[in-house]
Amino acid sequence: APINPVLEQVAEFAPAFRDEAGVGVPPALAGLAVDRAGNVFVTDRSNNQVIQITVDGRIERIAGNGTRSDSGDGGPALLAGLRDPGPIVADSRFGIYIASSTLIRRIAPDGTISLLAGSSDPGSADDPEAVGQARFNSISGLALDGSGVLYVADRGNNRIRRIDASGAVTTFAGTGEPATGGDGGPADRARFDGPADLAISSEGVMYLSESEGHVVRRIGPDGVVSTVAGTGIPGRSGDGGPAAAAQLDAPAGLDIDAAGNLYVADWNNAAIRVVSAAGTIFTYAGLGTAGNAQAGVPAREAVLPRPIDFQLGPDGSIYLLAQLSGKIFRLAGFGDAGSETGCRLEPRPGALPQDLSASEFAATQLFGRPGFGFSGDDGPAAAAQFAGPDSIAVGGNEIFVADTGNNRLRKISSGRVETIAGSGLAAFRGDGGLARFALLAAPKTVLADGVGNVFFFDAGNFRIRRIDGCGVIETVAGNGRPGDPGSGGAALDVSLLDVVAMAMAADGSIYLADSGTDRVMRLTTDGLLEPVAGNGQTGEAAEGAAPRGTPLSDPAGLAVTADGSLLIAENGSGRILAIRPGADAIAVLAAELPDPGMLAAAQNGSVYVAGEAAGRLDRISSQGIQTLIDSSGTEEALLDPILAAPRSLALTGGGLIVLGASGSAFLIG
């Protein structure tokens, strides 16, 4: 799923009936539901009808004859009168439930309509014997659980009511007192202030929004109540942090996806916000200004109508109604975090690029204006400025830059630059939410895989963090305390000191070079950090030595070759070491190199190695060592010394990208 999907218009409804003067009645959309097949159902309060948008795009009226009445029970829903229909929920197994302010009606799968509970008179009364005595007051939300039990947000009574298959109505939660309270206690003793909508997870957890209390509450399967989002003070704040510390303003519609992400219609803020399964809140759609939505606008930049209701489709799409314009819009959803077809995939390396084939190399500036600063977001890459960028990586057609001095991770796509993580403030925040709201501290050593994941070392926070294809950030290694990873363990419990290089193996595991402790570690796909080479002592590795028992001298670069060999640039000894697949021994690939640091491997076995201090770039191949750049002038080189201090390498299908300490990058090919 896209990180910032575009708003798509699904339907626009015209007046369905005429008033006494013969003028068409404009629609006033009030409720929306999506069934398991993907059919969309909409209630139109001004025309007193229910409309269906079928999966194949047909729009048809399925209930309501245009009269404002409660007539027609026991007959076809198309011939029945409806009175100000509002909240709606649909499930092909149980039927369609429609609520007006004080009563609920059901359309059976055969199209017959009947009264389920309530009457035309407002009140507050249970009906445990199902004899028609239930009374409601301003019903604002409905939700079905997996067994067909219907729950009702009885807003005017500040209660949640339960209706079972027999029609018996009981109070499920709430004392009736208009206040927010009772966290930590049972639901029947809790207080709710204007319950507006409900959502029930597959595990039986209920979420309810309080439009007057400006919070979202949770009722667990054990019946205990807690607050999951909102401080109770109306406002808009907290994106990227804990949802319970954020501000909402009259939250309304709710829904939850298969991964446990909770969607909230933040009504007065004209936005859809998401509370991730980890408890972090962020804005998914809506600029914050209420108005007429327009198709084709990215979700985060879109002006939205105040979202009174929305619903997730079976594919995770968000369907949103524009109450007064009569339009239905769709957004791609945040995504099922566990789905291999969604936007969050298990790490897999991209294919190794082919070697450079030119006999005469040329270098052209790719991005970055020399100097130290921050500029250029949303503009051309050549004009952008970075602050001591440490590392680059290529994933697909995109270049990722660890903009270390600006505490940002930036992306270059189609020649333009944008920040994808960090605000410029050096801190740690945002795990579990969208990376664009997260805070970083001196990010460096970036790695991009072949399926949309980006990894980087958050150096000031001593953590390896991942941004997945959904744009969600999380820590995958490091406990936040500097130290020696030693013999490893659970990756989130292990200390890290200075990860200067990363490389991905064929199985998706990641090799880390921690130069501060002279160790190479491996982050496994099941979350373990295990030693690969180095015993924590500084010294030259002996050829033939067991990798884990030998010292290393400043491991500064890593690469994985086409045959699965791990290459280690040992800066302190001037050598390139190799650990072959299945071999428990160190081999020396090259020696007596000046300041070897960064590595990049090609499909044919060639390896590029650069040294920042030496200002040198070499290619090691079956033909020997070939010098491409030598800033010192002591070696004959194929290129002028365009980069006095090469800092990072990335080999692509279009050439070799070399990042310099000046903040500019060049493409060699």
XYZ file of C-alpha atoms in Angstrom:
669
model
C 0.000 0.000 0.000
C 1.251 3.497 -0.717
C 2.514 5.598 2.172
C 0.574 8.623 0.919
C -2.207 7.215 -1.301
C -4.265 9.341 -3.640
C -7.910 10.081 -2.906
C -10.168 8.292 -5.417
C -13.822 9.121 -5.996
C -15.971 5.984 -5.987
C -19.459 7.436 -6.447
C -21.511 10.613 -6.467
C -25.209 10.460 -5.666
C -27.854 12.655 -7.279
C -31.208 13.549 -5.683
C -33.317 10.403 -5.551
C -36.717 11.866 -4.672
C -38.494 15.189 -5.079
C -40.075 17.336 -2.399
C -43.611 18.674 -2.464
C -42.546 21.485 -4.768
C -41.063 18.993 -7.214
C -37.472 19.913 -6.425
C -34.944 17.133 -6.133
C -33.792 16.500 -2.558
C -29.978 16.646 -2.350
C -28.442 13.711 -0.513
C -27.244 13.952 3.073
C -25.072 10.896 3.595
C -25.027 9.729 7.202
C -23.655 6.211 7.522
C -21.438 3.811 5.594
C -20.758 0.076 5.761
C -18.810 -2.441 3.701
C -19.612 -6.136 3.728
C -17.187 -9.046 3.446
C -17.548 -9.160 -0.340
C -16.676 -5.481 -0.747
C -20.180 -4.115 -1.410
C -20.609 -0.604 0.003
C -23.833 0.506 1.725
C -24.708 4.142 2.406
C -27.584 5.737 4.283
C -29.051 8.963 2.862
C -30.842 10.826 5.625
C -32.524 13.497 3.512
C -33.914 11.014 0.966
C -34.643 8.363 3.629
C -33.010 5.570 1.664
C -30.183 3.036 1.712
C -27.979 2.804 -1.370
C -25.697 -0.052 -2.369
C -22.559 0.246 -4.507
C -21.870 -3.250 -5.735
C -18.408 -4.693 -6.221
C -18.757 -4.194 -9.975
C -19.692 -0.518 -9.506
C -23.480 -0.581 -9.886
C -25.392 1.896 -7.719
C -28.849 0.831 -6.597
C -31.381 1.646 -3.902
C -32.036 -1.324 -1.619
C -34.279 0.240 1.063
C -36.582 3.196 1.491
C -39.491 4.505 -0.596
C -38.647 8.153 0.031
C -41.163 8.734 2.824
C -40.009 9.737 6.287
C -41.696 7.033 8.357
C -41.116 3.722 10.107
C -43.575 1.839 7.908
C -43.276 -1.403 6.004
C -41.997 -3.874 8.587
C -42.451 -7.433 7.427
C -42.337 -6.494 3.757
C -39.712 -5.646 1.146
C -37.212 -3.038 2.317
C -37.573 -1.179 -1.000
C -41.230 -0.449 -0.207
C -40.664 0.543 3.416
C -40.487 4.036 4.825
C -37.327 5.069 6.681
C -37.009 7.834 9.232
C -33.674 9.692 9.079
C -31.485 6.593 8.628
C -27.993 7.012 10.070
C -25.557 4.383 11.366
C -25.413 1.177 9.351
C -23.545 -2.125 9.575
C -23.621 -4.947 7.026
C -22.629 -8.586 7.132
C -23.839 -11.104 4.558
C -24.226 -13.717 7.314
C -26.499 -11.649 9.556
C -28.069 -8.974 7.368
C -27.979 -5.184 7.281
C -28.753 -3.154 10.392
C -29.896 0.466 10.092
C -30.406 2.866 12.967
C -32.347 6.072 13.241
C -32.044 8.149 16.377
C -34.175 5.871 18.550
C -34.695 2.540 16.814
C -32.866 -0.156 14.852
C -34.221 -2.075 11.885
C -32.830 -5.122 10.127
C -32.850 -6.053 6.459
C -32.617 -9.824 6.161
C -30.616 -11.462 3.359
C -33.935 -12.011 1.471
C -34.627 -8.226 1.493
C -37.330 -8.237 4.171
C -37.209 -5.386 6.697
C -38.229 -5.621 10.356
C -37.931 -3.748 13.632
C -35.142 -5.130 15.792
C -35.334 -2.882 18.847
C -36.451 0.549 19.999
C -39.362 2.788 19.115
C -40.027 6.245 17.720
C -39.936 7.652 21.255
C -36.572 8.391 22.904
C -35.781 6.970 26.301
C -33.458 4.692 28.208
C -34.593 1.161 28.892
C -33.244 -2.353 28.493
C -35.377 -5.186 27.205
C -33.854 -8.445 28.472
C -36.967 -10.431 27.566
C -37.176 -9.078 24.012
C -40.769 -7.890 24.383
C -40.387 -4.538 22.626
C -39.605 -2.365 25.648
C -36.104 -1.163 24.715
C -35.603 2.584 24.400
C -32.624 4.474 22.934
C -31.670 8.124 22.670
C -29.555 9.391 19.733
C -27.994 6.194 18.380
C -24.682 7.143 16.759
C -22.859 3.889 16.039
C -23.315 0.157 15.466
C -20.927 -2.795 15.462
C -21.331 -6.554 15.007
C -19.108 -9.105 16.668
C -18.139 -12.383 15.048
C -21.161 -14.224 16.430
C -23.746 -11.745 15.215
C -24.299 -9.850 18.479
C -25.035 -6.200 17.738
C -23.594 -3.414 19.906
C -25.081 0.069 19.932
C -23.490 3.410 20.812
C -26.448 4.961 22.653
C -24.989 8.439 22.664
C -27.790 10.320 24.352
C -27.748 7.829 27.234
C -23.920 7.596 27.382
C -24.148 3.808 27.298
C -23.195 0.896 25.079
C -26.090 -1.502 24.570
C -25.992 -5.145 23.486
C -28.589 -6.924 21.338
C -28.328 -10.686 20.989
C -29.786 -12.954 18.320
C -33.105 -13.226 20.215
C -33.506 -9.447 20.260
C -32.830 -9.113 23.991
C -31.371 -5.684 24.821
C -29.067 -5.153 27.800
C -26.602 -2.481 28.891
C -23.088 -3.651 28.107
C -21.121 -0.647 29.346
C -21.643 2.751 30.919
C -23.428 4.134 33.949
C -25.205 6.831 31.950
C -23.272 9.654 33.590
C -21.849 12.018 30.916
C -18.186 11.907 31.870
C -14.969 10.047 31.053
C -13.940 7.734 33.856
C -13.577 4.233 35.182
C -10.309 3.175 33.577
C -9.003 -0.015 35.138
C -12.442 -1.127 36.243
C -15.380 -3.068 34.778
C -17.295 -1.706 31.781
C -20.648 -1.528 33.576
C -19.153 0.941 36.084
C -17.305 3.059 33.542
C -18.444 6.504 32.425
C -18.540 7.644 28.819
C -19.087 11.138 27.449
C -20.947 11.012 24.160
C -20.054 7.574 22.776
C -20.041 8.115 19.008
C -18.964 4.884 17.326
C -17.735 1.358 17.958
C -15.277 -1.097 16.445
C -14.696 -4.715 17.507
C -11.508 -6.634 16.725
C -11.353 -10.296 15.783
C -10.101 -10.973 19.336
C -13.253 -9.466 20.827
C -11.723 -6.168 21.921
C -14.157 -3.251 21.669
C -13.072 0.310 20.918
C -15.397 3.270 21.343
C -14.968 6.938 20.538
C -16.217 9.672 22.862
C -17.105 12.763 20.852
C -17.652 14.877 23.964
C -14.805 13.334 25.936
C -12.297 13.597 23.034
C -10.842 10.154 23.705
C -10.982 6.599 22.391
C -11.586 3.901 24.991
C -10.956 0.158 24.964
C -12.988 -2.624 26.564
C -11.027 -5.856 26.679
C -12.483 -9.366 26.538
C -12.228 -9.342 30.347
C -14.511 -6.290 30.482
C -11.824 -3.930 31.787
C -11.855 -0.383 30.414
C -8.833 1.724 29.429
C -8.070 4.800 27.334
C -6.040 4.188 24.187
C -6.031 7.623 22.544
C -6.636 11.203 23.562
C -5.963 13.271 26.667
C -9.555 14.484 27.007
C -8.557 18.013 25.997
C -9.738 18.849 22.472
C -7.001 19.676 19.989
C -4.681 18.154 17.427
C -1.280 17.017 18.609
C 0.859 13.989 19.348
C 1.575 12.497 15.928
C 4.533 10.149 16.165
C 4.121 9.600 19.903
C 1.955 7.552 22.259
C -1.701 7.792 21.308
C -2.773 8.234 24.929
C -0.748 11.476 25.067
C -2.202 12.857 21.816
C -5.083 15.273 21.404
C -8.232 14.495 19.424
C -11.211 16.745 18.758
C -14.604 15.049 18.744
C -13.533 11.625 17.447
C -16.327 9.891 15.547
C -16.075 6.865 13.235
C -13.825 3.921 14.115
C -12.572 0.774 12.434
C -9.748 -1.709 12.975
C -7.717 -3.700 10.457
C -6.425 -7.259 10.560
C -3.054 -6.158 11.946
C -4.602 -4.351 14.921
C -4.216 -0.792 13.593
C -7.095 1.370 14.820
C -8.470 4.060 12.485
C -10.138 7.125 14.005
C -12.226 9.798 12.279
C -10.951 12.909 14.070
C -14.058 14.920 13.263
C -13.226 18.522 14.149
C -9.703 18.069 12.822
C -11.038 16.801 9.473
C -8.560 13.937 9.478
C -8.269 10.148 9.604
C -5.741 9.187 12.236
C -4.295 5.762 12.942
C -3.266 4.250 16.262
C -0.806 1.521 15.348
C -0.812 -1.853 17.049
C 2.222 -0.562 18.983
C 0.189 2.375 20.362
C 1.699 5.177 18.262
C -0.640 7.696 16.628
C -0.221 9.451 13.295
C -2.336 11.252 10.729
C -3.028 9.071 7.712
C -5.262 11.415 5.743
C -6.457 14.984 5.995
C -4.678 18.315 5.957
C -6.663 19.468 8.975
C -8.898 21.887 7.072
C -12.510 20.889 6.498
C -13.885 21.342 3.001
C -14.905 19.592 -0.204
C -12.617 16.671 -0.954
C -11.178 16.416 -4.455
C -10.121 13.223 -6.196
C -6.493 12.889 -7.234
C -5.046 14.609 -4.164
C -2.584 12.694 -1.937
C -4.163 11.731 1.371
C -1.923 13.803 3.628
C -2.473 16.951 1.533
C -6.193 16.404 1.035
C -8.886 18.704 2.336
C -11.498 16.347 3.789
C -15.086 16.852 4.817
C -15.467 16.386 8.529
C -15.400 12.563 8.565
C -18.580 11.476 10.315
C -18.206 7.901 9.085
C -15.867 5.638 7.132
C -15.273 1.902 6.843
C -12.474 -0.443 5.859
C -13.088 -2.764 2.946
C -12.002 -6.411 2.910
C -8.799 -5.414 1.081
C -7.918 -2.791 3.710
C -9.134 0.163 1.610
C -10.720 3.087 3.429
C -14.144 4.179 2.170
C -15.057 7.681 3.304
C -18.328 9.523 2.860
C -18.626 13.258 2.195
C -21.787 13.995 4.100
C -23.219 16.932 2.172
C -21.671 16.597 -1.298
C -23.095 13.115 -1.850
C -19.701 11.635 -2.736
C -17.898 8.483 -1.612
C -14.106 8.410 -1.683
C -11.606 5.610 -1.339
C -8.023 5.476 -0.048
C -5.594 2.592 -0.056
C -5.295 1.439 3.550
C -2.356 1.532 5.915
C -1.919 -2.178 5.247
C -1.965 -5.509 6.962
C 1.415 -5.609 8.709
C 1.477 -9.381 8.492
C 0.585 -9.693 4.828
C 3.131 -10.737 2.245
C 0.920 -9.014 -0.336
C 0.762 -5.775 1.632
C 3.311 -3.032 2.085
C 5.313 -4.664 4.859
C 7.409 -7.572 3.606
C 10.101 -9.726 5.146
C 13.588 -8.471 4.209
C 15.019 -9.800 0.972
C 18.094 -8.526 -0.840
C 17.889 -7.071 -4.310
C 19.850 -8.636 -7.160
C 23.515 -7.689 -7.322
C 24.102 -5.171 -10.147
C 26.289 -5.880 -13.122
C 29.824 -4.550 -13.087
C 30.692 -1.311 -14.845
C 31.580 -2.106 -18.440
C 32.981 1.177 -19.754
C 36.613 1.184 -20.754
C 36.739 4.931 -20.210
C 34.867 6.023 -17.141
C 33.042 9.329 -16.806
C 31.673 11.000 -13.691
C 28.650 13.283 -13.463
C 27.203 15.013 -10.413
C 24.057 13.214 -9.286
C 22.814 15.114 -6.261
C 23.826 17.422 -3.470
C 25.049 21.002 -3.407
C 28.459 21.308 -1.700
C 28.321 22.699 1.802
C 26.759 21.977 5.152
C 23.080 22.777 5.631
C 19.511 21.714 4.972
C 17.538 22.657 1.899
C 15.887 21.265 -1.182
C 13.080 19.038 0.072
C 10.419 18.577 -2.614
C 12.818 20.048 -5.150
C 15.496 18.861 -7.582
C 18.185 16.677 -6.062
C 21.024 18.625 -7.655
C 20.026 21.741 -5.715
C 19.498 20.039 -2.347
C 21.892 20.513 0.517
C 22.872 17.974 3.151
C 24.773 18.249 6.427
C 27.616 15.767 6.505
C 25.725 12.842 4.958
C 27.331 9.590 6.046
C 25.861 6.915 3.836
C 23.790 6.115 0.760
C 21.873 3.035 -0.354
C 19.848 2.138 -3.418
C 16.519 0.311 -3.347
C 14.727 -0.124 -6.653
C 14.911 3.242 -8.419
C 15.310 5.234 -5.214
C 18.398 6.490 -3.387
C 18.354 6.778 0.395
C 20.674 9.219 2.147
C 21.554 9.259 5.846
C 21.676 13.031 6.323
C 23.584 12.726 9.564
C 23.999 16.367 10.566
C 20.343 17.124 9.882
C 19.095 14.118 11.885
C 17.074 13.003 8.887
C 16.799 10.138 6.454
C 16.101 11.476 2.976
C 15.062 9.866 -0.287
C 15.791 10.770 -3.890
C 13.198 9.541 -6.354
C 12.752 10.663 -9.965
C 15.372 13.327 -9.371
C 13.616 14.955 -6.406
C 14.399 14.929 -2.694
C 12.150 14.385 0.311
C 12.606 13.633 4.000
C 11.180 10.250 4.976
C 12.209 10.231 8.659
C 13.275 12.814 11.203
C 12.454 16.483 11.761
C 15.934 17.867 12.405
C 15.693 17.479 16.179
C 18.119 14.934 17.648
C 16.026 12.609 19.821
C 14.406 9.179 19.889
C 10.690 8.928 19.167
C 8.125 7.379 16.904
C 8.616 3.596 16.838
C 5.431 1.914 15.643
C 4.209 4.949 13.692
C 4.938 6.609 10.385
C 8.632 7.401 10.013
C 7.940 10.936 8.858
C 6.841 11.771 12.407
C 9.756 9.972 14.075
C 12.825 11.596 15.608
C 16.372 10.390 14.917
C 19.816 11.267 16.247
C 22.739 11.331 13.787
C 21.541 8.565 11.437
C 24.240 6.785 9.436
C 24.963 3.485 7.672
C 21.845 3.000 5.564
C 20.830 -0.247 3.819
C 17.911 -0.773 1.400
C 16.657 -4.217 0.427
C 14.770 -5.444 -2.630
C 11.208 -5.279 -1.251
C 10.903 -1.770 0.170
C 12.550 -2.017 3.606
C 15.180 0.542 4.625
C 17.508 -0.062 7.583
C 19.812 2.474 9.205
C 21.941 2.900 12.298
C 20.455 5.617 14.509
C 23.881 6.409 15.907
C 22.871 8.836 18.644
C 20.324 6.330 19.891
C 22.554 3.233 19.403
C 19.848 1.340 17.527
C 19.249 -0.254 14.147
C 15.859 0.965 12.920
C 13.770 -0.205 9.994
C 11.305 1.695 7.805
C 9.035 -0.754 6.019
C 7.164 -0.311 2.757
C 4.200 1.162 4.641
C 6.480 3.918 5.959
C 6.350 2.573 9.514
C 9.483 2.795 11.645
C 10.622 0.398 14.363
C 13.762 -0.624 16.221
C 15.067 -4.030 15.163
C 18.342 -4.142 17.126
C 19.976 -2.306 19.995
C 18.764 -1.486 23.476
C 19.625 2.203 23.233
C 22.699 1.920 25.455
C 26.218 2.071 23.972
C 28.304 -1.026 24.532
C 29.874 -4.197 23.234
C 27.398 -6.604 21.605
C 29.590 -9.438 22.879
C 28.097 -12.867 22.327
C 24.792 -11.370 21.181
C 21.313 -12.525 22.137
C 17.859 -11.102 21.533
C 18.594 -8.182 19.208
C 16.533 -5.660 21.154
C 18.411 -6.491 24.367
C 21.949 -6.168 22.979
C 24.093 -3.019 23.115
C 25.693 -1.519 20.012
C 28.467 1.054 19.777
C 29.328 2.232 16.256
C 27.783 0.350 13.338
C 29.649 1.650 10.286
C 28.566 -0.877 7.646
C 25.679 -3.238 6.866
C 25.135 -5.857 4.175
C 22.241 -8.259 3.559
C 22.586 -12.000 3.023
C 20.405 -14.007 0.653
C 18.109 -15.131 3.483
C 17.360 -11.551 4.572
C 19.667 -11.556 7.587
C 21.882 -8.493 7.984
C 25.603 -8.341 8.739
C 26.695 -5.407 10.930
C 30.233 -4.083 11.299
C 30.635 -2.466 14.732
C 33.997 -0.735 14.412
C 33.822 0.559 17.959
C 34.101 -2.985 19.299
C 35.956 -4.628 16.374
C 33.142 -7.094 15.784
C 30.978 -8.246 12.894
C 27.531 -9.443 13.965
C 24.543 -10.934 12.144
C 20.950 -9.836 12.712
C 18.832 -12.886 11.957
C 15.340 -12.780 10.505
C 13.932 -14.073 13.794
C 15.360 -11.190 15.832
C 18.634 -12.534 17.195
C 22.020 -10.838 17.078
C 24.860 -13.335 16.813
C 28.654 -12.987 16.400
C 30.211 -13.649 12.996
C 33.769 -12.374 13.270
C 35.971 -10.673 15.864
C 36.535 -11.463 19.506
C 36.294 -7.891 20.739
C 40.079 -7.358 20.669
C 41.897 -5.063 18.230
C 44.423 -6.790 15.995
C 44.984 -8.253 12.560
C 43.005 -11.362 11.753
C 45.260 -14.268 10.861
C 44.553 -15.944 7.543
C 42.893 -19.305 8.179
C 41.787 -18.320 11.684
C 38.294 -19.092 12.950
C 36.349 -15.831 12.380
C 34.704 -15.604 15.811
C 37.906 -16.248 17.726
C 40.224 -13.819 15.970
C 40.748 -10.104 16.575
C 39.842 -7.544 13.916
C 41.387 -4.175 13.166
C 38.642 -1.630 12.591
C 36.104 -3.438 10.351
C 34.831 -0.542 8.249
C 33.058 -2.001 5.230
C 30.946 -5.048 4.346
C 29.639 -6.661 1.184
C 28.017 -9.966 0.247
C 29.078 -11.416 -3.095
C 27.050 -13.422 -5.593
C 28.338 -16.718 -4.147
C 27.336 -15.677 -0.611
C 30.813 -14.789 0.647
C 31.003 -12.076 3.283
C 33.696 -9.471 2.599
C 35.097 -7.327 5.401
C 37.161 -4.197 4.782
C 39.637 -4.180 7.673
C 40.631 -0.534 7.734
C 43.309 -0.862 10.370
C 45.278 -3.499 8.430
C 44.613 -2.306 4.891
C 43.067 -5.645 3.879
C 39.891 -7.098 2.464
C 38.947 -10.294 4.310
C 36.550 -12.961 3.091
C 34.461 -15.592 4.873
C 33.333 -18.145 2.283
C 30.030 -20.031 2.571
C 30.472 -23.135 4.718
C 34.040 -22.190 5.669
C 34.937 -21.385 9.254
C 38.109 -19.578 8.301
C 39.345 -16.116 7.390
C 40.711 -15.636 3.872
C 42.560 -12.549 2.618
C 41.194 -11.205 -0.667
C 43.471 -8.141 -0.951
C 46.164 -6.477 1.131
C 48.235 -3.297 1.388
C 45.299 -1.075 0.449
C 45.350 2.522 1.660
C 42.517 3.106 4.107
C 39.978 0.508 2.839
C 36.503 1.307 4.103
C 33.405 1.196 1.942
C 32.692 -1.842 -0.246
C 30.317 -2.571 -3.133
C 30.087 -5.949 -4.903
C 29.089 -6.632 -8.508
C 27.401 -9.703 -9.975
C 30.620 -10.898 -11.675
C 32.669 -10.841 -8.474
C 34.296 -7.449 -8.889
C 34.505 -5.399 -5.711
C 34.775 -1.637 -5.369
C 36.586 -0.310 -2.321
C 36.965 3.302 -1.209
C 38.857 5.046 1.552
C 37.788 8.447 2.829
C 41.070 9.471 4.444
C 43.121 8.303 1.457
C 40.761 9.815 -1.088
C 40.961 6.597 -3.073
C 38.556 4.433 -5.100
C 39.700 1.068 -6.497
C 38.144 -1.864 -8.317
C 39.312 -5.378 -7.435
C 38.565 -7.919 -10.157
C 40.021 -10.997 -11.797
C 42.337 -8.570 -13.627
C 43.797 -7.262 -10.365
C 43.424 -3.842 -8.724
C 42.435 -0.871 -10.869
C 42.510 2.645 -9.406
C 39.597 4.862 -10.445
C 40.273 7.861 -8.191
C 43.385 8.843 -6.249
C 43.213 12.262 -4.623
C 46.866 12.052 -3.566
C 48.096 11.796 -7.141
C 50.539 9.010 -6.303
C 48.741 6.421 -8.436
C 47.701 6.633 -12.065
C 43.881 6.876 -11.967
C 41.176 6.661 -14.601
C 39.297 9.701 -13.264
C 40.231 13.135 -12.041
C 39.995 13.430 -8.263
C 36.398 14.663 -8.291
C 35.939 13.495 -4.708
C 38.622 14.349 -2.203
C 37.055 12.094 0.404
C 34.683 9.338 -0.828
C 32.400 8.439 2.055
C 29.930 5.863 0.738
C 29.372 3.636 -2.305
C 26.309 2.166 -3.996
C 26.514 0.110 -7.162
C 23.420 0.287 -9.395
C 22.429 -0.872 -12.833
C 23.215 2.609 -14.091
C 26.644 2.993 -12.544
C 28.515 3.438 -9.283
C 27.268 6.182 -6.969
C 29.998 7.732 -4.837
C 29.083 10.047 -1.962
C 31.693 12.563 -0.911
C 32.292 14.232 2.426
C 31.340 17.558 0.806
C 27.720 16.371 0.603
C 27.711 15.872 -3.173
C 27.369 12.530 -4.927
C 28.616 11.516 -8.364
C 27.617 8.755 -10.740
C 30.517 6.890 -12.331
C 29.851 4.831 -15.397
